[in-house]
Amino acid sequence: MPTPFKSDAFSFVDEFGPEKIVYLSTPAAGLEAIVVIDNVAAGPAIGGVRMAPDVGVEECFRLARAMTLKNAACGLRHGGAKSVIFGDPAMPMHEKERVIRAFAKGIEPLVDYIPGPDMGLDETCMAFVRDEIGRAVGLPAELGGIPLDEIGATGFGVAIAAEVAAPRAGLALAGARVIVEGFGAVGRHAARFLARKGAVLVGASDRRGAIYNARGLDIEELTRLRAQGASVAAHPGGDALGPDALLCAPCDIFIPAARPDVLRADNVETLDCKLVIEGANIPATAEAERRLFERGIVAAPDFIANAGGVICAAVEYAGGDATAAFAAIDEKIGRNMRKIIERADAAGVSLRDAATSLVEQRLRKMNATRRWHV
């Protein structure tokens, strides 16, 4: 019988991982962090580094598992991992640099982990990591990287997923009303790429507020407001709302693009849309996912829809450029969405269930090639 300690320490372990959970602490630099390397059967794990004050080990593991599923779904030669650094991402830059550099030295021995930018960090932070240990993705263009947040790689992939999934939800993108929960690095680019396809942004939110206008919002003006440090709620061209109120505002396509578990059992019933494209990682609880399916709302799962960032990172790591990255995102996400829609329709299951079964089959085949496997 396992001891209580062993039971707790290995409570996340299943046939796919995680391989390592590492706690980092450098008190002199103010560093406290968690690294989860979930699965490296396909190659060294790529996974973002997130800075936030309130992310625990379970959430970090769930994010790492999402990366494992994402990389396997896209057929990348990489496994999945994730890191979280405890701290306020708005801290002064000199403090942030000290913490990031200490983090980099902490992960230096973890040679099967390639870090990239995630919430709270950017290309400059990845340059600090590369300077310390010689490996990182999502680097500034000046260092030969593909600045995925700058070019909007993840948002582009979200738009591709929406384009493929829209007919399944009985929608055409032209004129479709879109709400973006989390108008940040992913959300604003998703809105921009969808607008190019004829969709209309009617709602957007950030941590401080939300804005809604059924006739449409000016995406560039919202982007300028955010760049100036203001909330989208300051936009004069709509009705200001609390961030949670946006969940019940009417739209055709809802894109959660911020923190995990935004959609939960206690609020999913208020959602008024036909299609959910999961721009954030793990934006819905399992209960919320089930209710979306039961209500007839088509939901494109995160590890399919928001894979643009990691595809871009893998292309960069292999020496490719932005043009190659966009082509790979278009091909891989479009193909995967069509495949899981076909599987879901044939089996009468949700897109998430169809995607999960497909990716787990691939993972089992990869794991079977390793020395130690079940």
mmCIF file of N, CA, C and O in Angstrom, residues 21 40 56 81 94-95 107 147 166 170 179 183 186 198 227 255 262 284 308 310 349:
data_model
loop_
_atom_site.group_PDB
_atom_site.id
_atom_site.type_symbol
_atom_site.label_atom_id
_atom_site.label_comp_id
_atom_site.label_asym_id
_atom_site.label_seq_id
_atom_site.Cartn_x
_atom_site.Cartn_y
_atom_site.Cartn_z
ATOM 1 N N ILE A 21 8.777 16.395 -12.212
ATOM 2 C CA ILE A 21 8.235 17.603 -11.609
ATOM 3 C C ILE A 21 9.352 18.188 -10.763
ATOM 4 O O ILE A 21 9.836 17.537 -9.824
ATOM 5 N N VAL A 40 8.474 12.952 -23.286
ATOM 6 C CA VAL A 40 9.503 13.266 -24.282
ATOM 7 C C VAL A 40 9.687 12.117 -25.275
ATOM 8 O O VAL A 40 10.755 11.964 -25.869
ATOM 9 N N GLY A 56 -0.570 26.667 -9.214
ATOM 10 C CA GLY A 56 -0.056 25.564 -8.421
ATOM 11 C C GLY A 56 0.451 24.426 -9.284
ATOM 12 O O GLY A 56 0.384 24.448 -10.511
ATOM 13 N N ALA A 81 5.831 20.081 -22.057
ATOM 14 C CA ALA A 81 6.281 20.526 -20.745
ATOM 15 C C ALA A 81 5.662 21.884 -20.465
ATOM 16 O O ALA A 81 5.063 22.506 -21.341
ATOM 17 N N HIS A 94 13.957 45.290 -14.417
ATOM 18 C CA HIS A 94 15.232 44.833 -13.865
ATOM 19 C C HIS A 94 15.037 43.678 -12.879
ATOM 20 O O HIS A 94 15.870 42.783 -12.783
ATOM 21 N N GLU A 95 13.909 43.696 -12.141
ATOM 22 C CA GLU A 95 13.608 42.588 -11.242
ATOM 23 C C GLU A 95 13.228 41.339 -12.035
ATOM 24 O O GLU A 95 13.629 40.217 -11.706
ATOM 25 N N ILE A 107 16.951 25.636 -14.769
ATOM 26 C CA ILE A 107 16.543 24.590 -15.717
ATOM 27 C C ILE A 107 17.694 24.128 -16.597
ATOM 28 O O ILE A 107 17.512 23.242 -17.436
ATOM 29 N N PRO A 147 9.307 35.789 -33.493
ATOM 30 C CA PRO A 147 8.579 36.326 -32.333
ATOM 31 C C PRO A 147 7.093 36.015 -32.431
ATOM 32 O O PRO A 147 6.310 36.774 -32.997
ATOM 33 N N ALA A 166 -16.562 26.257 -38.185
ATOM 34 C CA ALA A 166 -17.791 27.063 -38.320
ATOM 35 C C ALA A 166 -18.926 26.321 -39.029
ATOM 36 O O ALA A 166 -20.068 26.327 -38.540
ATOM 37 N N GLY A 170 -22.993 25.311 -38.018
ATOM 38 C CA GLY A 170 -24.018 25.978 -38.807
ATOM 39 C C GLY A 170 -23.733 27.445 -39.048
ATOM 40 O O GLY A 170 -24.669 28.243 -39.216
ATOM 41 N N ILE A 179 -16.766 37.017 -29.723
ATOM 42 C CA ILE A 179 -16.351 37.569 -28.426
ATOM 43 C C ILE A 179 -15.023 36.928 -28.056
ATOM 44 O O ILE A 179 -14.861 35.705 -28.145
ATOM 45 N N PHE A 183 -8.239 39.794 -24.232
ATOM 46 C CA PHE A 183 -7.751 40.485 -25.424
ATOM 47 C C PHE A 183 -6.256 40.756 -25.259
ATOM 48 O O PHE A 183 -5.810 41.884 -25.088
ATOM 49 N N VAL A 186 -2.856 36.328 -27.598
ATOM 50 C CA VAL A 186 -3.600 35.389 -28.440
ATOM 51 C C VAL A 186 -4.899 36.019 -28.930
ATOM 52 O O VAL A 186 -5.204 36.000 -30.123
ATOM 53 N N GLY A 198 -13.955 38.141 -42.452
ATOM 54 C CA GLY A 198 -15.314 38.666 -42.478
ATOM 55 C C GLY A 198 -16.056 38.639 -41.167
ATOM 56 O O GLY A 198 -17.193 39.119 -41.079
ATOM 57 N N ALA A 227 -1.997 48.697 -25.559
ATOM 58 C CA ALA A 227 -0.588 49.073 -25.648
ATOM 59 C C ALA A 227 -0.267 50.264 -24.749
ATOM 60 O O ALA A 227 0.856 50.407 -24.265
ATOM 61 N N ILE A 255 -14.413 32.927 -27.814
ATOM 62 C CA ILE A 255 -13.019 32.502 -27.749
ATOM 63 C C ILE A 255 -12.451 32.808 -26.367
ATOM 64 O O ILE A 255 -12.120 33.957 -26.066
ATOM 65 N N VAL A 262 -11.884 29.186 -17.140
ATOM 66 C CA VAL A 262 -12.818 30.314 -17.246
ATOM 67 C C VAL A 262 -14.246 29.797 -17.389
ATOM 68 O O VAL A 262 -15.186 30.381 -16.834
ATOM 69 N N ALA A 284 -11.505 25.402 -19.965
ATOM 70 C CA ALA A 284 -12.794 24.874 -19.499
ATOM 71 C C ALA A 284 -12.558 23.636 -18.641
ATOM 72 O O ALA A 284 -11.686 22.810 -18.939
ATOM 73 N N GLY A 308 -0.929 26.836 -32.697
ATOM 74 C CA GLY A 308 -0.114 27.663 -33.577
ATOM 75 C C GLY A 308 1.194 28.103 -32.952
ATOM 76 O O GLY A 308 2.236 28.153 -33.624
ATOM 77 N N VAL A 310 3.103 26.619 -30.588
ATOM 78 C CA VAL A 310 4.128 25.574 -30.471
ATOM 79 C C VAL A 310 4.576 25.092 -31.849
ATOM 80 O O VAL A 310 5.739 24.706 -32.035
ATOM 81 N N VAL A 349 -19.627 11.747 -30.612
ATOM 82 C CA VAL A 349 -18.981 12.260 -29.399
ATOM 83 C C VAL A 349 -18.571 13.712 -29.626
ATOM 84 O O VAL A 349 -18.680 14.248 -30.725
#
